[in-house]
Coordinates of C-alpha atoms in Angstrom, one line a residue:
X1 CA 110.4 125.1 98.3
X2 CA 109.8 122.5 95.6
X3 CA 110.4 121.7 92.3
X4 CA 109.2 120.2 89.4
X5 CA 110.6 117.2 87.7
X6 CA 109.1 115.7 84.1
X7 CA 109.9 112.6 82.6
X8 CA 108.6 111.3 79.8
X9 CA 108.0 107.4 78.3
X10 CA 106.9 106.2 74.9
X11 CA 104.4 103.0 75.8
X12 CA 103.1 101.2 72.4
X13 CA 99.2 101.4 73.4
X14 CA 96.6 104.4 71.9
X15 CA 95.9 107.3 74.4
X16 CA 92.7 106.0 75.8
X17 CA 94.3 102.7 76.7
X18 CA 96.9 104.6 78.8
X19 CA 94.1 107.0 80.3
X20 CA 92.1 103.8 81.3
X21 CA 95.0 102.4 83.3
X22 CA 96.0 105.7 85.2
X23 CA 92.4 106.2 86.1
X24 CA 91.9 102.5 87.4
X25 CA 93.0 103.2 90.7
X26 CA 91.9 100.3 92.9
X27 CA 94.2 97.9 90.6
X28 CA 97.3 100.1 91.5
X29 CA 98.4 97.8 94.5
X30 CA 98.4 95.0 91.3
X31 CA 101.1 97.0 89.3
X32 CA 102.6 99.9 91.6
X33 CA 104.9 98.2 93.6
X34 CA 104.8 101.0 96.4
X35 CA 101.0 100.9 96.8
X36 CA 100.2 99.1 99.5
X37 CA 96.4 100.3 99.3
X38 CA 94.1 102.2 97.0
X39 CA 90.5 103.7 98.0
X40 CA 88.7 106.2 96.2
X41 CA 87.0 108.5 98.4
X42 CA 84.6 110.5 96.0
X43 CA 83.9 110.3 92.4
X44 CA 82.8 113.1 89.8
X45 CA 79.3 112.8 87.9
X46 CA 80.9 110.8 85.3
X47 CA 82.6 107.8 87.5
X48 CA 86.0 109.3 87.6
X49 CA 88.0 109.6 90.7
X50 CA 87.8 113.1 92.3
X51 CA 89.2 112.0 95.4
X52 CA 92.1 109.0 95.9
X53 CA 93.9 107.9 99.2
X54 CA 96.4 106.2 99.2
X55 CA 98.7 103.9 101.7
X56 CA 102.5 103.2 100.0
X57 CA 105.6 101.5 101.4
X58 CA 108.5 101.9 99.9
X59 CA 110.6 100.7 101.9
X60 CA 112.4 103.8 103.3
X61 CA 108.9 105.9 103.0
X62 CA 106.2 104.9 104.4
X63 CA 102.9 107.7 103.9
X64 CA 99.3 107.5 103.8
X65 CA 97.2 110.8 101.7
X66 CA 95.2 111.5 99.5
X67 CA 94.9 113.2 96.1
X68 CA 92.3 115.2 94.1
X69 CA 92.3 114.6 90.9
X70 CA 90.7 117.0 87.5
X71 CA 91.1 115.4 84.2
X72 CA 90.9 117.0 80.6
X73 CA 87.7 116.3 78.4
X74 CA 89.9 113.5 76.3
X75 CA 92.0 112.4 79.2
X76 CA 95.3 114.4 77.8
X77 CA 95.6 115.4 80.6
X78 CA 95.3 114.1 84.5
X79 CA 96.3 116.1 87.1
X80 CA 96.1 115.9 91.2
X81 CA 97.3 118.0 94.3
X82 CA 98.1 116.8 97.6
X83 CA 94.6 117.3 99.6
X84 CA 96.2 118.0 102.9
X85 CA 99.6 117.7 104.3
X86 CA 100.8 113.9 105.1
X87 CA 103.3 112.8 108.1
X88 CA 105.9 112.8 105.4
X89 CA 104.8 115.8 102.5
X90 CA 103.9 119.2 102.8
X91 CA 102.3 119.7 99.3
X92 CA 102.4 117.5 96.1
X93 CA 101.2 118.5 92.7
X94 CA 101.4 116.3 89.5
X95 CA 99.9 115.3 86.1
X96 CA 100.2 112.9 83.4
X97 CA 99.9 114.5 79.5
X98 CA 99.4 112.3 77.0
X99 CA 100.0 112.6 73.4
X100 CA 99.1 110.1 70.8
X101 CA 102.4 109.9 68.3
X102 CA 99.5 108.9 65.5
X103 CA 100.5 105.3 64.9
X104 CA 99.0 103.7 67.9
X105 CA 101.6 104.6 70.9
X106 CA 101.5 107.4 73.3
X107 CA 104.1 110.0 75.2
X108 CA 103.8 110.0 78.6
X109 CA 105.1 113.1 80.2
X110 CA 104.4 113.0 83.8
X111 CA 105.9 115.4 86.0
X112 CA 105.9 116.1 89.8
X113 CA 106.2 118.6 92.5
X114 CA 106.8 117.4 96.2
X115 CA 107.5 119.4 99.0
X116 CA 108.4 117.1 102.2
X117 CA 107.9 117.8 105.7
X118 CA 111.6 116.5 106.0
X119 CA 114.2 118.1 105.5
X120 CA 116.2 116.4 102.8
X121 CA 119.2 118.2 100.6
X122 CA 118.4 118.8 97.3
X123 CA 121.1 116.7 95.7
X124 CA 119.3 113.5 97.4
X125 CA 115.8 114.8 97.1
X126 CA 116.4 115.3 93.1
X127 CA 117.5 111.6 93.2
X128 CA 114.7 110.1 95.1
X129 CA 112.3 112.2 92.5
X130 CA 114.2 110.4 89.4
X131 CA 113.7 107.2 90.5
X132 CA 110.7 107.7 92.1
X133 CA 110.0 109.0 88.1
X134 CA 111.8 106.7 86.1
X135 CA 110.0 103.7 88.4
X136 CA 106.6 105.1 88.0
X137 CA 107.1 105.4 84.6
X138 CA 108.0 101.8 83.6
X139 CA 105.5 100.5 85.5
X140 CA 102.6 102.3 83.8
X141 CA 104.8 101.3 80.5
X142 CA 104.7 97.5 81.6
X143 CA 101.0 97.4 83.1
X144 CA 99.4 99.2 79.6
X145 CA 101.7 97.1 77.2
X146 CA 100.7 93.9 79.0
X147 CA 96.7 94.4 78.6
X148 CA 94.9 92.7 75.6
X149 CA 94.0 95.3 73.0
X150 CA 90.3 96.0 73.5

């Protein structure tokens, strides 16, 4: 069984600037330490990602899958579910909402749901998730904040 986590992360950039980074997945191996390799596999009628795989090493987890991806009208909102089990997860669900705080930064709220095909007790697994989290998050934070304005 598995269960959600949510974090969230202020980042000092406008929505669309934040929506432009999380949808630019072949840069990810540039700022995502973990990602070793970024491919997307299909796209929608409009040029965004339906389909992403993905190849990550973090060092104690290595996993290859790929992700489907459906994204709000204004880019709120980007969610993705796991497309079919990896060696390492069962099912993974997640999203990214983003609200504008109306003077020019954003609240990221991402939150996850991973079920692994290891076992793994919760206490450690609820770890892993948080920094798994809290490093995702101050990546994306560090990438968007260290773009020129457009």
């Amino acid at each position: 069984m598995a269960d959600t986590s949510t974090q969230s992360i202020q980042v000092h950039a406008p929505v669309d600037r934040v929506a432009a980074v999380i949808c630019d997945f072949p840069r990810y191996p540039e700022w995502v330490d973990a990602c070793k390799q970024v491919e997307v596999l299909q796209e929608y009628e409009d040029g965004y990602a339906a389909q992403v795989r993905f190849v990550i090493d973090a060092g104690v987890m290595a996993d290859d899958y790929t992700l489907e991806y459906a994204y709000a009208d204004d880019l709120s909102r980007i969610e993705w579910h796991l497309v079919e089990p990896s060696k390492t997860q069962k099912s993974q669900q997640g999203s990214y909402d983003l609200e504008s705080a109306g003077d020019g930064t954003t609240t990221v709220t991402y939150s996850l749901e991973v079920e692994l095909s290891i076992g793994m007790l919760g206490m450690f697994r609820r770890k892993a998730e948080k920094l798994i989290m809290d490093t995702a998050l101050k990546q994306l934070k560090r990438r968007v904040e260290s773009l020129p304005a457009s």
